XYZ file of C-alpha atoms in Angstrom:
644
model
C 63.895 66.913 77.151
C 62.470 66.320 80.758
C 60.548 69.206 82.204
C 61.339 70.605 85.345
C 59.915 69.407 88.680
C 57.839 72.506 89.309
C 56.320 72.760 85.878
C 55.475 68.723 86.026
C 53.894 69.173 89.625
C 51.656 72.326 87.594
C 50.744 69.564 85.144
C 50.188 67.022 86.746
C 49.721 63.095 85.937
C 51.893 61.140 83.620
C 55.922 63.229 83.568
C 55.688 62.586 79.941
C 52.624 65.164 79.730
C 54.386 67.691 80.863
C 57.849 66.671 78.879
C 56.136 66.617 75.300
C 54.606 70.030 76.547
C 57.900 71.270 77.509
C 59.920 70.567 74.555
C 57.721 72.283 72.513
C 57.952 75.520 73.745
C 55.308 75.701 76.824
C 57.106 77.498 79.589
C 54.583 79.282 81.453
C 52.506 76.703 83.848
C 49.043 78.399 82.975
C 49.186 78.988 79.208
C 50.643 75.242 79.300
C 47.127 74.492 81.185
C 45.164 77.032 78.937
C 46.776 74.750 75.597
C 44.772 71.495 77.573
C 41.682 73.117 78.128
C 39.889 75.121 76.639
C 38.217 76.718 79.373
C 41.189 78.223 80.803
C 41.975 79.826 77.272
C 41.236 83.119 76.410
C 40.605 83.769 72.696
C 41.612 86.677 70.790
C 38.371 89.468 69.490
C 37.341 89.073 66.112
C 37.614 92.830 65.532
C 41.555 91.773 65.600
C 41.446 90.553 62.141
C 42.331 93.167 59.551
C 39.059 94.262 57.303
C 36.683 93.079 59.944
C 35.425 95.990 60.757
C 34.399 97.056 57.228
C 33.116 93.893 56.362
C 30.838 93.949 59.942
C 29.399 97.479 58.647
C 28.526 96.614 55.294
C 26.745 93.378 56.269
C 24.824 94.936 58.967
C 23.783 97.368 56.681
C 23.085 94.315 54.058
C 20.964 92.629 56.847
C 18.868 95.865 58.025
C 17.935 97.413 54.819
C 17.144 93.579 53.463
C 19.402 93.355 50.643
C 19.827 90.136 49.100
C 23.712 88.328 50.002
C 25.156 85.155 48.205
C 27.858 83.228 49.773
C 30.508 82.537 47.119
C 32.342 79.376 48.496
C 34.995 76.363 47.644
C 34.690 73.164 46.757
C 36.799 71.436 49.620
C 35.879 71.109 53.274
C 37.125 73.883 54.439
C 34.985 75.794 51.964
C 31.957 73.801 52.054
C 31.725 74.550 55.886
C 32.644 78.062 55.666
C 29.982 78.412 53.507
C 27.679 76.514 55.793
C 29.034 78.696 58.868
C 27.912 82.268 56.542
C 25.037 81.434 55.528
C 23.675 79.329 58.960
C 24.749 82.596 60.927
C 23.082 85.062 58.542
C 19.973 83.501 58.006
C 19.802 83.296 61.872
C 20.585 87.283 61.870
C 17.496 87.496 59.365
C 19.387 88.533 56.379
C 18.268 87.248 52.893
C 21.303 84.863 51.665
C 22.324 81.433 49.592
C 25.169 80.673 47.884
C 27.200 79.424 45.296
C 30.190 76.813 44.884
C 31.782 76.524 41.748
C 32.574 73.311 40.177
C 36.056 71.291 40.617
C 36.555 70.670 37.008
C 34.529 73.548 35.276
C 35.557 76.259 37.020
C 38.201 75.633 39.965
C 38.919 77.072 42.856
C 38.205 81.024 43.219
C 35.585 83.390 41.532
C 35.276 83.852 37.734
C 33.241 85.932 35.460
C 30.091 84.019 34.820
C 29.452 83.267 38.456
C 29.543 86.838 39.308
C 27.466 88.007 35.883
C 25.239 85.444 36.805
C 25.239 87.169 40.871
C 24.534 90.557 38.928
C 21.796 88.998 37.120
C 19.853 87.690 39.913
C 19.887 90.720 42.009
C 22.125 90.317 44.476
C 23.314 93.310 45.987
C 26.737 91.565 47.598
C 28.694 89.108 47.142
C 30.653 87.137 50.255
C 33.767 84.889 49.282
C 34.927 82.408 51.983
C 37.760 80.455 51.955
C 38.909 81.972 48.235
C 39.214 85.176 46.280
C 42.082 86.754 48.044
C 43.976 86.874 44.991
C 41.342 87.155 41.926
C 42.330 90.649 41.167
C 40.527 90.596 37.622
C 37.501 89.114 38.991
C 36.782 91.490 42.053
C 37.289 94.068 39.569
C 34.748 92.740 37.127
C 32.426 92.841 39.858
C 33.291 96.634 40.629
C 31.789 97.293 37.226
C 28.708 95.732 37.394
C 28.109 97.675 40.485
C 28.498 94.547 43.171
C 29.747 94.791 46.442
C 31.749 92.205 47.716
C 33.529 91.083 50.698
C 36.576 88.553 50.811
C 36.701 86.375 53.593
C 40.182 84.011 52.981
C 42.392 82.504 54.223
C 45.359 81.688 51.351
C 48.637 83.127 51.442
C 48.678 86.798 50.025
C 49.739 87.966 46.697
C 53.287 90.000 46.472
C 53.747 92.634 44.114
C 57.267 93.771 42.208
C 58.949 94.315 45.478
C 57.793 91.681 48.347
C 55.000 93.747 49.428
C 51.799 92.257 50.153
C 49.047 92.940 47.602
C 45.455 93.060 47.739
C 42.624 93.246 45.733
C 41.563 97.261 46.191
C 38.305 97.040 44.948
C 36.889 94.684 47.441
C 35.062 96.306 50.203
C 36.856 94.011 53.050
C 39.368 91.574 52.864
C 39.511 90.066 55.968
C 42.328 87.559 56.075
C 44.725 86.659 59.039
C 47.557 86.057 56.694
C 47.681 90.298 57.380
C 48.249 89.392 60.813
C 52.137 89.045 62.054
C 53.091 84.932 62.102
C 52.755 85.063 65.935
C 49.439 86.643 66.367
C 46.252 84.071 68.165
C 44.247 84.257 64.549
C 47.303 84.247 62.391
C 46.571 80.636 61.805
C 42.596 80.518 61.087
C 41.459 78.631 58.355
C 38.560 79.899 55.933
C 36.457 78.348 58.181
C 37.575 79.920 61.330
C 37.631 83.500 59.401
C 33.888 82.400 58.461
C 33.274 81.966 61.971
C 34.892 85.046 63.584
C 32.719 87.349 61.415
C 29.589 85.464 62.510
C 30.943 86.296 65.907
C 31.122 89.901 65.513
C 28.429 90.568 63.363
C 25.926 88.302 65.818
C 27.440 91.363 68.313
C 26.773 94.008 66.262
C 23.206 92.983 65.039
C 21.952 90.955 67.988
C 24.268 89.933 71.045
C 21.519 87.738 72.513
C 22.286 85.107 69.436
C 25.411 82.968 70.114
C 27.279 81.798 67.487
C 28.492 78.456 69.510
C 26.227 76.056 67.782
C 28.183 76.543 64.607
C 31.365 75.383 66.342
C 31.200 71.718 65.001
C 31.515 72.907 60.972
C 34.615 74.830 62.173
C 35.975 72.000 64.099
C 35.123 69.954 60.467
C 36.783 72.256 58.021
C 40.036 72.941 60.486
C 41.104 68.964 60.451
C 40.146 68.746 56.910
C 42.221 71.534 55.724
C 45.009 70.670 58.311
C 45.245 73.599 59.966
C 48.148 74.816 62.277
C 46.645 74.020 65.668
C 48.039 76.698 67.619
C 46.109 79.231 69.917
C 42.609 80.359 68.584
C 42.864 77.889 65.851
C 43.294 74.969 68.634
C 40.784 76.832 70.868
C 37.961 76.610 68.328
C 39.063 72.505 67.220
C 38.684 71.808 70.925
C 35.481 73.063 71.821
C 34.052 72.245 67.870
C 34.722 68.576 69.335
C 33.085 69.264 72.372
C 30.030 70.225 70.417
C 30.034 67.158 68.055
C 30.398 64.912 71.258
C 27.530 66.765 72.796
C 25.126 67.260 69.945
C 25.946 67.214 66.285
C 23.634 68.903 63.820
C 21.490 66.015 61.598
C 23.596 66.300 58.580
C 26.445 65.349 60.797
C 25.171 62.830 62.328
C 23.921 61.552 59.503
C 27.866 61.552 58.304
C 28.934 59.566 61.336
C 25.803 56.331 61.174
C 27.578 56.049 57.632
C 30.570 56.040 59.224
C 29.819 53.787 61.774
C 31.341 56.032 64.664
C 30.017 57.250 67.636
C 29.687 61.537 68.077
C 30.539 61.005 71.530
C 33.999 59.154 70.787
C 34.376 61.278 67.683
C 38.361 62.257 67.386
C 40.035 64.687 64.918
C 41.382 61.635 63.210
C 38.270 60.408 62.785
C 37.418 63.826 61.062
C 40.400 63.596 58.927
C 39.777 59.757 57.666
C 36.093 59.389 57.657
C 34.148 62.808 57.810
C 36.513 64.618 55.454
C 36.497 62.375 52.650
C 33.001 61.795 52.160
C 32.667 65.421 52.448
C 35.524 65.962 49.864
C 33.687 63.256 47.671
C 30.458 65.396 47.088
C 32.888 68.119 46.030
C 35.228 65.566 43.681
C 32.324 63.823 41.798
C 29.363 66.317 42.121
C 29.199 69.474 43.077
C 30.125 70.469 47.197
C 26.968 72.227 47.370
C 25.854 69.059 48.037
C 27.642 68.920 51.212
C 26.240 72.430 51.941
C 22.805 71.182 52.041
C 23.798 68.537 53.640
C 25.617 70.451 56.899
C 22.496 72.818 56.747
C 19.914 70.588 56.653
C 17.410 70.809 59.356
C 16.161 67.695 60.541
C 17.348 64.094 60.356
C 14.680 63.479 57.247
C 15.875 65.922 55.500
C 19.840 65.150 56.037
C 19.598 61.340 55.703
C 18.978 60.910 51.653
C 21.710 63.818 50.733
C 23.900 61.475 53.252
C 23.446 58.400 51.210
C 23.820 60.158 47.852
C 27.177 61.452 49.530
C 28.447 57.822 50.728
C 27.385 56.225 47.181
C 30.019 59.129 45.549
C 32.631 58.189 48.637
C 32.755 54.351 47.263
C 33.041 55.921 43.652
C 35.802 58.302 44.982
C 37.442 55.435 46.335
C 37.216 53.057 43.211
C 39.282 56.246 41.523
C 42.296 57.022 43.573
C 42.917 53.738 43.673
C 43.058 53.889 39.427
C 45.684 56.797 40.061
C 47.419 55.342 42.804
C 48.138 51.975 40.647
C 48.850 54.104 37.431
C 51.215 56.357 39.217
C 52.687 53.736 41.250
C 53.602 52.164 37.314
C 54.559 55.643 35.959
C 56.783 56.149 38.910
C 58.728 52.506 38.310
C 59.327 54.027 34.660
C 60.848 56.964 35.434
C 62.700 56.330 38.765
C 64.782 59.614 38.393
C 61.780 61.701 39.254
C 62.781 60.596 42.791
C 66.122 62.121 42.926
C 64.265 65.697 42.451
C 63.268 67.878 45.505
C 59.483 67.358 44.928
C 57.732 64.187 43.180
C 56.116 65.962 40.163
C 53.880 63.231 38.039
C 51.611 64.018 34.751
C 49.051 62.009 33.018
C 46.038 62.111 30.981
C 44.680 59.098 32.512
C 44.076 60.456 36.047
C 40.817 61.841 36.882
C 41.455 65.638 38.633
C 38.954 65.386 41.249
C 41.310 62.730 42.943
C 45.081 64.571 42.561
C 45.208 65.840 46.094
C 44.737 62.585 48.070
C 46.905 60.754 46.016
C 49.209 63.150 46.210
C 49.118 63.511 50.082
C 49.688 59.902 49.779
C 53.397 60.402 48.455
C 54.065 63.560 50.210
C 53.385 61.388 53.647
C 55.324 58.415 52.350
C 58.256 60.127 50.579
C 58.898 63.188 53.296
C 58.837 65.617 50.368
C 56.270 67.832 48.291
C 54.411 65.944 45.790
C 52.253 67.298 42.856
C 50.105 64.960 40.715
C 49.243 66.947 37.089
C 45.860 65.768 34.848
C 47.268 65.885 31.555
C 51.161 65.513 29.844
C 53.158 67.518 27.505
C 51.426 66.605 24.676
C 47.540 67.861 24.968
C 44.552 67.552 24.877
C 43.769 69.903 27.283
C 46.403 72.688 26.324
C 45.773 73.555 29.799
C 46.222 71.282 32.307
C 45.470 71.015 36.117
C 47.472 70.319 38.991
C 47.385 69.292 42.608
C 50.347 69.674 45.590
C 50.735 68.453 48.996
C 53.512 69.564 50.833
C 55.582 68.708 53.972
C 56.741 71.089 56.945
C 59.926 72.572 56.083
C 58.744 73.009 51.907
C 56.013 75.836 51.261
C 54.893 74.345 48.101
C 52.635 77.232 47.310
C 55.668 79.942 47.605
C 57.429 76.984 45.427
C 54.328 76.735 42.917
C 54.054 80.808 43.070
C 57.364 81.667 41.887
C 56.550 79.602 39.054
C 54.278 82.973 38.228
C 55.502 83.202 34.544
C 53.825 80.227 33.469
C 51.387 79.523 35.723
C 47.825 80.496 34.462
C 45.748 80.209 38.249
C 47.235 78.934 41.361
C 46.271 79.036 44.902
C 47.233 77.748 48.778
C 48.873 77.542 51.410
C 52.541 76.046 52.391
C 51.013 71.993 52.641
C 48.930 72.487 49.824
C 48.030 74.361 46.771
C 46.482 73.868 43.376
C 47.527 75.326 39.605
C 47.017 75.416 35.977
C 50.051 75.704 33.030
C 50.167 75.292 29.307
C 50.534 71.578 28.694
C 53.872 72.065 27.105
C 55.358 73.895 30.285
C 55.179 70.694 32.295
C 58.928 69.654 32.287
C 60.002 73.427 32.742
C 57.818 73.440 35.636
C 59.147 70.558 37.170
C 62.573 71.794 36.841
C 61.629 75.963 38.057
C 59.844 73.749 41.260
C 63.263 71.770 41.923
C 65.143 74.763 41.531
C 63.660 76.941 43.730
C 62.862 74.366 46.733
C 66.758 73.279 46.703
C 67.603 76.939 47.344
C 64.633 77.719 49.930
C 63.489 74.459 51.987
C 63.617 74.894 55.317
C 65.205 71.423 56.077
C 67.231 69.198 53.281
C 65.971 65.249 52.910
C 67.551 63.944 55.681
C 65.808 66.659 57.780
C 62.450 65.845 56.208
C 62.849 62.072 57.101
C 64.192 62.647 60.177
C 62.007 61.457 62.983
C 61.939 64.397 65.511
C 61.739 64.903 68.900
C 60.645 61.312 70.882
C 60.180 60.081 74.350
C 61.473 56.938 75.658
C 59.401 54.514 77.550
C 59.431 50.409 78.243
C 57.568 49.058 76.026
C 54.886 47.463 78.093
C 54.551 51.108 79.532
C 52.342 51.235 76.242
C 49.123 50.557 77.667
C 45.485 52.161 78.317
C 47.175 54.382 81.764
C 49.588 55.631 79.456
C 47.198 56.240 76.381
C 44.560 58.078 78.613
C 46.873 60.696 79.567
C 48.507 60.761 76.311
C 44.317 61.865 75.305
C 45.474 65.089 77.383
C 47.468 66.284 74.414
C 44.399 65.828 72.021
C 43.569 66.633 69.888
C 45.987 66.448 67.186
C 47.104 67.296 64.112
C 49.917 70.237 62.384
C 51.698 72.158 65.355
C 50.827 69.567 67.649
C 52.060 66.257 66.178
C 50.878 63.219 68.746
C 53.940 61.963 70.749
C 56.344 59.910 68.942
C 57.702 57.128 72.021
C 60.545 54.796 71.766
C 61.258 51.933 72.649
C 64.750 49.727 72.468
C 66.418 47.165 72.809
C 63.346 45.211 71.012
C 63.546 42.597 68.178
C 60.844 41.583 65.715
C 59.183 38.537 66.671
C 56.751 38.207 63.742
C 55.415 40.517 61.066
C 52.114 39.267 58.581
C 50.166 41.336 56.144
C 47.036 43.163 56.995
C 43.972 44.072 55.142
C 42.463 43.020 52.278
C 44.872 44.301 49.682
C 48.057 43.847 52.297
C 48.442 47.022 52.285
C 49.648 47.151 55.561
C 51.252 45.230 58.143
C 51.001 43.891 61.900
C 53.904 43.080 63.393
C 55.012 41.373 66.871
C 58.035 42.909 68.799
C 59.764 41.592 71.722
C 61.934 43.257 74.755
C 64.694 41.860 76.508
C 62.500 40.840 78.876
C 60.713 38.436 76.733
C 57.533 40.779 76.639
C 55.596 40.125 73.030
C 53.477 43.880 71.561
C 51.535 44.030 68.926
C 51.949 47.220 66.655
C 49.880 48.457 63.384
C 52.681 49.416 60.973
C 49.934 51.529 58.252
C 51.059 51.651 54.768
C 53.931 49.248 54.707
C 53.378 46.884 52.083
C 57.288 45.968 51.151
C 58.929 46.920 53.759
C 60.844 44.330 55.743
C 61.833 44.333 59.275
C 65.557 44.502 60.457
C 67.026 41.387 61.593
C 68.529 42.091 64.792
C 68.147 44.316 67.531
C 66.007 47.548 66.744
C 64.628 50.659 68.259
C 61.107 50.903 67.508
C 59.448 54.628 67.076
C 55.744 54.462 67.514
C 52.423 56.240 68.501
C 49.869 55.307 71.169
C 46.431 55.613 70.321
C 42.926 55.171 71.727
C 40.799 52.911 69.275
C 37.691 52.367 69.612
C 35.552 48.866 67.335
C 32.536 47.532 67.889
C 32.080 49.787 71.301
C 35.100 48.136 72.638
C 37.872 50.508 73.684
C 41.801 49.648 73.933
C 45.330 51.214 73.436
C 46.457 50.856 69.990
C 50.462 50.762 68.586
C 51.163 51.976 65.534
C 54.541 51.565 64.683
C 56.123 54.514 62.484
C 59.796 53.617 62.214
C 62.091 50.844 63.070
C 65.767 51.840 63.043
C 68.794 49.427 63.730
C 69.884 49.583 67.635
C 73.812 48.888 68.753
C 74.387 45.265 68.802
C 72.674 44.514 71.827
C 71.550 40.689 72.637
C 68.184 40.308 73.647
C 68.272 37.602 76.498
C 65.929 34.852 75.366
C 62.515 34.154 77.326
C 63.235 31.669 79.948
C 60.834 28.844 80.132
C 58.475 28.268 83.247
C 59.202 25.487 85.762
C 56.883 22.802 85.157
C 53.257 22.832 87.005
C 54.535 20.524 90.154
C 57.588 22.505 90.522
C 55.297 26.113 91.109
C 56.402 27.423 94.407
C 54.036 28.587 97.003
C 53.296 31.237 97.622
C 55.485 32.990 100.540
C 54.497 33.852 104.068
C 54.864 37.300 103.898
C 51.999 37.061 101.056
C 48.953 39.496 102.113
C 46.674 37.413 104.578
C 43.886 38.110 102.214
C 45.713 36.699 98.974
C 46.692 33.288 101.540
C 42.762 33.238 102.655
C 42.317 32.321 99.054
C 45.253 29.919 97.531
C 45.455 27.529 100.371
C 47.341 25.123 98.581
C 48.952 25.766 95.006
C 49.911 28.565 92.861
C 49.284 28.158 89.479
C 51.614 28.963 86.558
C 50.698 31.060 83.288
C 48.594 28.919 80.763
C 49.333 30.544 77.854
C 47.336 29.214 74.510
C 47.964 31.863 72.161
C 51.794 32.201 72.546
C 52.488 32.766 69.382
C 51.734 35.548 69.126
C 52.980 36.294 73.207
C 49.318 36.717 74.707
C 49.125 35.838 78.251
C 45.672 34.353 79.440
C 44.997 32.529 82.605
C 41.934 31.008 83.887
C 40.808 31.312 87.713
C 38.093 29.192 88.835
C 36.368 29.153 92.409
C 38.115 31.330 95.086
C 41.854 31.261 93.952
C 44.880 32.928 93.779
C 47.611 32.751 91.413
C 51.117 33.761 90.365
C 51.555 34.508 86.397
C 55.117 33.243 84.958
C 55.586 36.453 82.600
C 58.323 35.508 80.694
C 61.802 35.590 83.520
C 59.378 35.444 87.033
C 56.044 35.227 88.806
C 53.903 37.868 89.382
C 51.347 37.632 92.019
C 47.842 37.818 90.418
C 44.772 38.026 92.843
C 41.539 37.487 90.608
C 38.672 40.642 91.272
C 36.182 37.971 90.675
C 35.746 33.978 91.749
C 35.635 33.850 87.409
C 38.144 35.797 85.822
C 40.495 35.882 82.641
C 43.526 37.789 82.213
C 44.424 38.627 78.496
C-alpha cells in the first residue's frame, strides 16, 4: 500500500518509510512524526489510570508519617524491574521500603498467605504489588484481616464475574491497572513496569516535583521488551526514550549486564534487550530467586553491581544447559505423538522438564508453529498431583482468555493474551487439552492459514537491501508487538547455495541470486531441516543493522521462501576477457580520464562462490566493475582501495 505523495513529502527519506507507516493506520502527518520521535509525542497524565489517585494519597501519607512499605513483586522481568522502579522512586521520595519476590517453584506468580503473614509480622504498615495481584481475591482479603493496607499495581487481564463484568478485588485500597482503561486509550497498553513507573510519576508530583522520575526510564524500557509489550502510544513513548537513556548512561547493574553481554549501551537495540538482557535477567528468576536481579538493577556503584552480575551470567549458562534438556525431550515427545499437531494449540506434559524453563521453550514452538503452545511440568499420572504450566501465544489466540475459561479446573492462572501461566490436578491434563482446543477453534481471531500467513510486505530489488536502506528502515525502531519490523520482498530470485550455521546447525545461511546475476547473503534463524525450493522463489525477509566486533553492516534474515510463477532466471553472463575491456568512453568525466589513461580493468572476483565482488586499485586508477551483465564505472576515493 503506497502512501500518498503529500504524506511521503511530511515523512520524508526512503517512500518505504512512509508506506510501512501508512498501511498501518498512520494518517495524520504529525502523529505519524510524533510515532518516530519521541519528542514530538505527547504522553498521556498518570492521574488517567483508574485507582491512581487513591493509591497517590495513601502513599504520600505512607511516606510523610514514615510508615514502613514493602514492594511485593514477580519473578519475571517485567516484575523484577517494576519492583526496582517502586522501590528506586520511593526511597528517593524518603519513604522507608524493600521488598519481596516470591519464588518460581515455591510459590508462583501472585501473593499468598505466608508472604503477607510474614509482611504483618515484620511491621509493615502496606503492602505494594507490581506487576501481580489483580486477581488474588482470597489473598487481598487475608491481608484485610490482619489489618494491612495494600495497593495493586498490575497489569494482567481482569477477572469476570457470572455475567462478563469486570471484577476486582474490593478490599484493596487501589487497583490501578490500565486493563480498566477502554482498548484505545494511550496507557491501555502499559506493562507492570510502565504502571510502576506512572505512579512514581505522580507521586514524585505530589510529594516533591523538583525530583524527576526520568532516570528510571531504562528499567521500564527493560521490562517492556521483556514482557513484549504492545508498542503503541505511551507504551512506545516510554521504550523510546528508556533506550535513549541506556544509550546515554545506564545505571551500573546494567552495564554490568551488557560487558557480559559483550554489547555496547550506545548501540543497545530492543532486540538486544529481548535476546541478551532479558534472559540473564529471567535466569536469576528461573534458578534462584529474581531478587537477585533486584539488587542487581539497584545496585549503586559498579563494585557493588559487578559480582551479583557474574553470579547472574554463571545461572544464564545453567539456564541454557536446561532448555536445551526440554527442547530435545519435547522435540522426542512431539515425534511420538504427532497428532498433538493437528490441535489448535501444542499442549505437551512431562515430569522430566524442569518448570523454571516452560516459557522459553514454549515461545520457541509458538514462534515456529504460528499457534499457542503450552509446555506442562508433570503428566497424568503424579507425582505432583498438581502440576504447573507455561503458555505462549500468537496474535490472533488470547491464550489467557483460552487458559481462563478453563476456570473449573484450573487451581491459579494468570496473563495476558501472548502469555500466561496455570496450575490443574495432574489427572485433568488431557481434559484440559481438549477444553483449550475447544474453545480457541470457536474464538481465534484468525484460523491456521491466517496465523502462518505472512502479512503485509514491501517489495524492493534485492540489492536495494543495503546499509541506505537499513538506516532508514532504523526510523521505524524500535520494534517489537504492534510494530512488527518491515517484512520486504524480493522475486524473481533462486537459491544459489544454502550451508548450516552454528555450532549445533541450528540454523542456516543461504546465497540467493536475481535475474540479474546479483549473489545476497541471508541468515535464515532456526531452520535446521528445512530445504530450499528448487526453482524460482520469492524471498520474504528483514533488514537489520548488526553490529560484531565494533564493525557495523546491513544484515538479511530471510523469514520465508515461497515458490514464484515459473519465471527463468537469465544466467550470469561471463566477462570479456582482460584484453578485450573497452575503454573507457569520451564522454567519461574529465576527472575519471585524468586518472585511467590507458586501460579499464575488469572485476577480479576471488570469492565468487559465494558472488562477492572485490577489486583491487593500485596507484592513481580508474576502473569499470563487470557486475554480472555490464560495467559499471568505479572511480577509487583513495590511490589504495578495495571494493567488497
Amino acid at each position: 500500500m503506497s502512501a500518498p505523495a503529500a504524506f511521503a513529502a511530511a515523512i520524508g527519506g526512503h517512500p518505504l518509510i512512509a508506506d510501512v507507516l501508512w498501511s498501518r493506520g498512520h494518517r495524520d502527518p504529525q502523529a505519524a512524526r510524533a510515532f518516530l520521535d519521541p519528542h514530538l509525542y505527547t504522553p498521556a497524565p498518570p492521574l488517567a489510570l483508574p485507582g491512581m489517585a487513591e493509591a497517590v494519597a495513601r502513599l504520600r501519607a505512607a511516606i510523610l508519617r514514615s510508615e514502613p512499605i514493602r514492594v511485593w513483586g514477580d519473578f519475571d522481568v517485567d516484575g523484577q524491574t517494576s519492583t526496582s522502579t517502586l522501590v528506586l522512586g520511593l526511597r528517593a521520595l524518603g519513604a522507608q521500603v524493600d521488598y519481596t519476590i516470591p519464588n518460581r517453584v515455591t510459590h508462583s506468580h501472585g501473593l499468598n498467605r505466608d508472604g503477607i503473614a510474614r509482611a504483618r509480622a515484620d511491621g509493615i504498615a502496606l503492602l505494594v504489588t507490581c506487576d501481580c495481584g489483580v486477581t488474588d481475591f482470597a489473598d487481598i482479603a487475608y491481608a484485610g484481616e490482619l489489618g494491612l493496607d495494600l495497593i495493586v499495581t498490575d497489569h494482567h487481564d481482569l477477572a469476570l464475574d457470572a455475567v462478563g463484568a469486570p471484577r476486582l478485588p474490593l478490599e484493596a485500597l487501589a487497583v490501578v491497572n490500565p486493563k480498566r482503561l477502554p482498548p484505545e486509550h494511550p496507557l491501555a497498553n502499559l506493562p507492570g513496569v510502565g504502571v510502576a513507573y506512572k505512579v512514581i510519576e505522580a507521586l514524585t508530583a505530589a510529594v516533591n516535583p523538583m525530583i524527576w522520575p526520568d532516570p528510571l526510564l531504562d528499567l521500564v524500557a527493560l521490562g517492556i521488551v521483556a514482557d513484549v509489550a504492545h508498542q503503541a502510544a505511551d507504551t512506545r513513548y516510554l521504550l523510546q526514550r528508556g533506550l535513549g537513556r541506556i544509550h546515554d548512561n545506564p545505571r551500573p547493574g546494567l552495564r554490568a549486564l551488557l560487558q557480559m553481554s559483550g554489547l555496547d549501551s550506545a548501540q543497545v537495540t530492543a532486540d538486544d534487550i529481548g535476546f541478551q538482557i532479558g534472559p540473564r535477567l529471567n535466569a536469576a528468576g528461573r534458578l534462584d530467586t529474581a531478587e537477585l536481579a533486584v539488587a542487581l538493577l539497584t545496585a549503586a556503584t559498579d563494585a557493588e553491581a559487578r559480582p551479583i552480575a557474574e553470579k547472574i551470567e554463571a545461572l544464564n549458562l545453567e539456564r541454557r544447559k536446561l532448555q536445551r534438556s526440554v527442547e530435545e525431550s519435547s522435540e522426542r515427545l512431539l515425534a511420538e505423538h504427532p497428532e498433538w499437531l493437528d490441535r489448535a494449540a501444542l499442549i505437551m506434559a512431562s515430569p522430566e522438564w524442569h518448570p523454571s524453563v516452560l516459557g522459553v521453550v514454549a515461545s520457541g514452538y509458538a514462534e515456529r508453529l504460528h499457534r499457542p503452545a503450552m509446555l506442562i511440568a508433570g503428566d497424568e499420572n503424579g507425582p505432583p498431583a498438581v502440576v504447573r504450566g507455561s503458555a505462549r501465544g500468537v496474535h490472533g489466540f488470547d491464550i489467557n482468555a483460552a487458559i481462563l475459561a478453563q476456570g473449573h479446573m484450573l487451581l491459579a492462572s494468570g496473563g495476558h493474551p501472548l502469555a500466561a501461566g496455570f496450575a490443574i490436578p495432574a489427572e485433568r491434563i488431557a481434559e484440559f487439552r481438549e477444553g483449550i482446543d475447544v474453545w480457541l477453534r470457536a474464538h481465534a481471531q484468525v484460523d491456521q492459514a491466517g496465523a502462518e500467513a505472512i502479512g503485509e510486505s514491501y517489495p524492493i530489488a534485492l540489492t536495494d537491501a543495503a546499509e541506505t536502506l537499513c538506516a532508514q528502515i532504523e526510523r521505524l525502531a524500535p520494534f517489537g508487538p504492534g510494530n512488527e519490523r518491515p517484512i520486504l520482498r524480493a522475486a524473481p530470485v533462486r537459491v544459489a547455495r544454502i550451508e548450516p550455521l552454528g555450532r549445533d546447525g541450528r540454523h542456516q545461511r543461504v546465497w540467493l541470486r536475481d535475474e540479474a546475476g546479483a549473489l545476497r547473503e541471508m541468515v535464515w534463524w532456526r531452520s535446521a531441516g528445512q530445504s530450499a525450493i528448487d526453482g524460482p522463489c520469492a524471498v520474504y525477509f528483514t533488514l537489520r543493522r548488526h553490529v560484531y566486533r565494533g564493525q557495523e553492516r546491513a544484515q538479511m534474515q530471510l523469514e520465508r521462501l515461497v515458490a514464484a510463477p515459473a519465471l527463468e532466471l537469465a544466467p550470469p553472463v561471463d566477462p570479456p576477457p582482460m584484453w578485450m575491456a573497452p575503454k573507457l568512453p569520451d564522454s567519461a568525466p574529465a576527472e575519471t580520464l585524468a586518472l585511467a589513461p590507458a586501460i579499464t580493468l575488469p572485476l577480479l572476483c576471488h570469492r565468487s562462490a559465494i558472488g562477492r565482488r572485490s577489486v583491487s586499485c593500485f596507484g592513481k586508477c580508474a576502473c569499470r566493475i563487470w557486475l554480472g551483465r555490464q560495467f559499471h564505472p568505479w572511480l577509487p576515493a583513495r590511490p589504495r582501495a578495495w571494493l567488497a
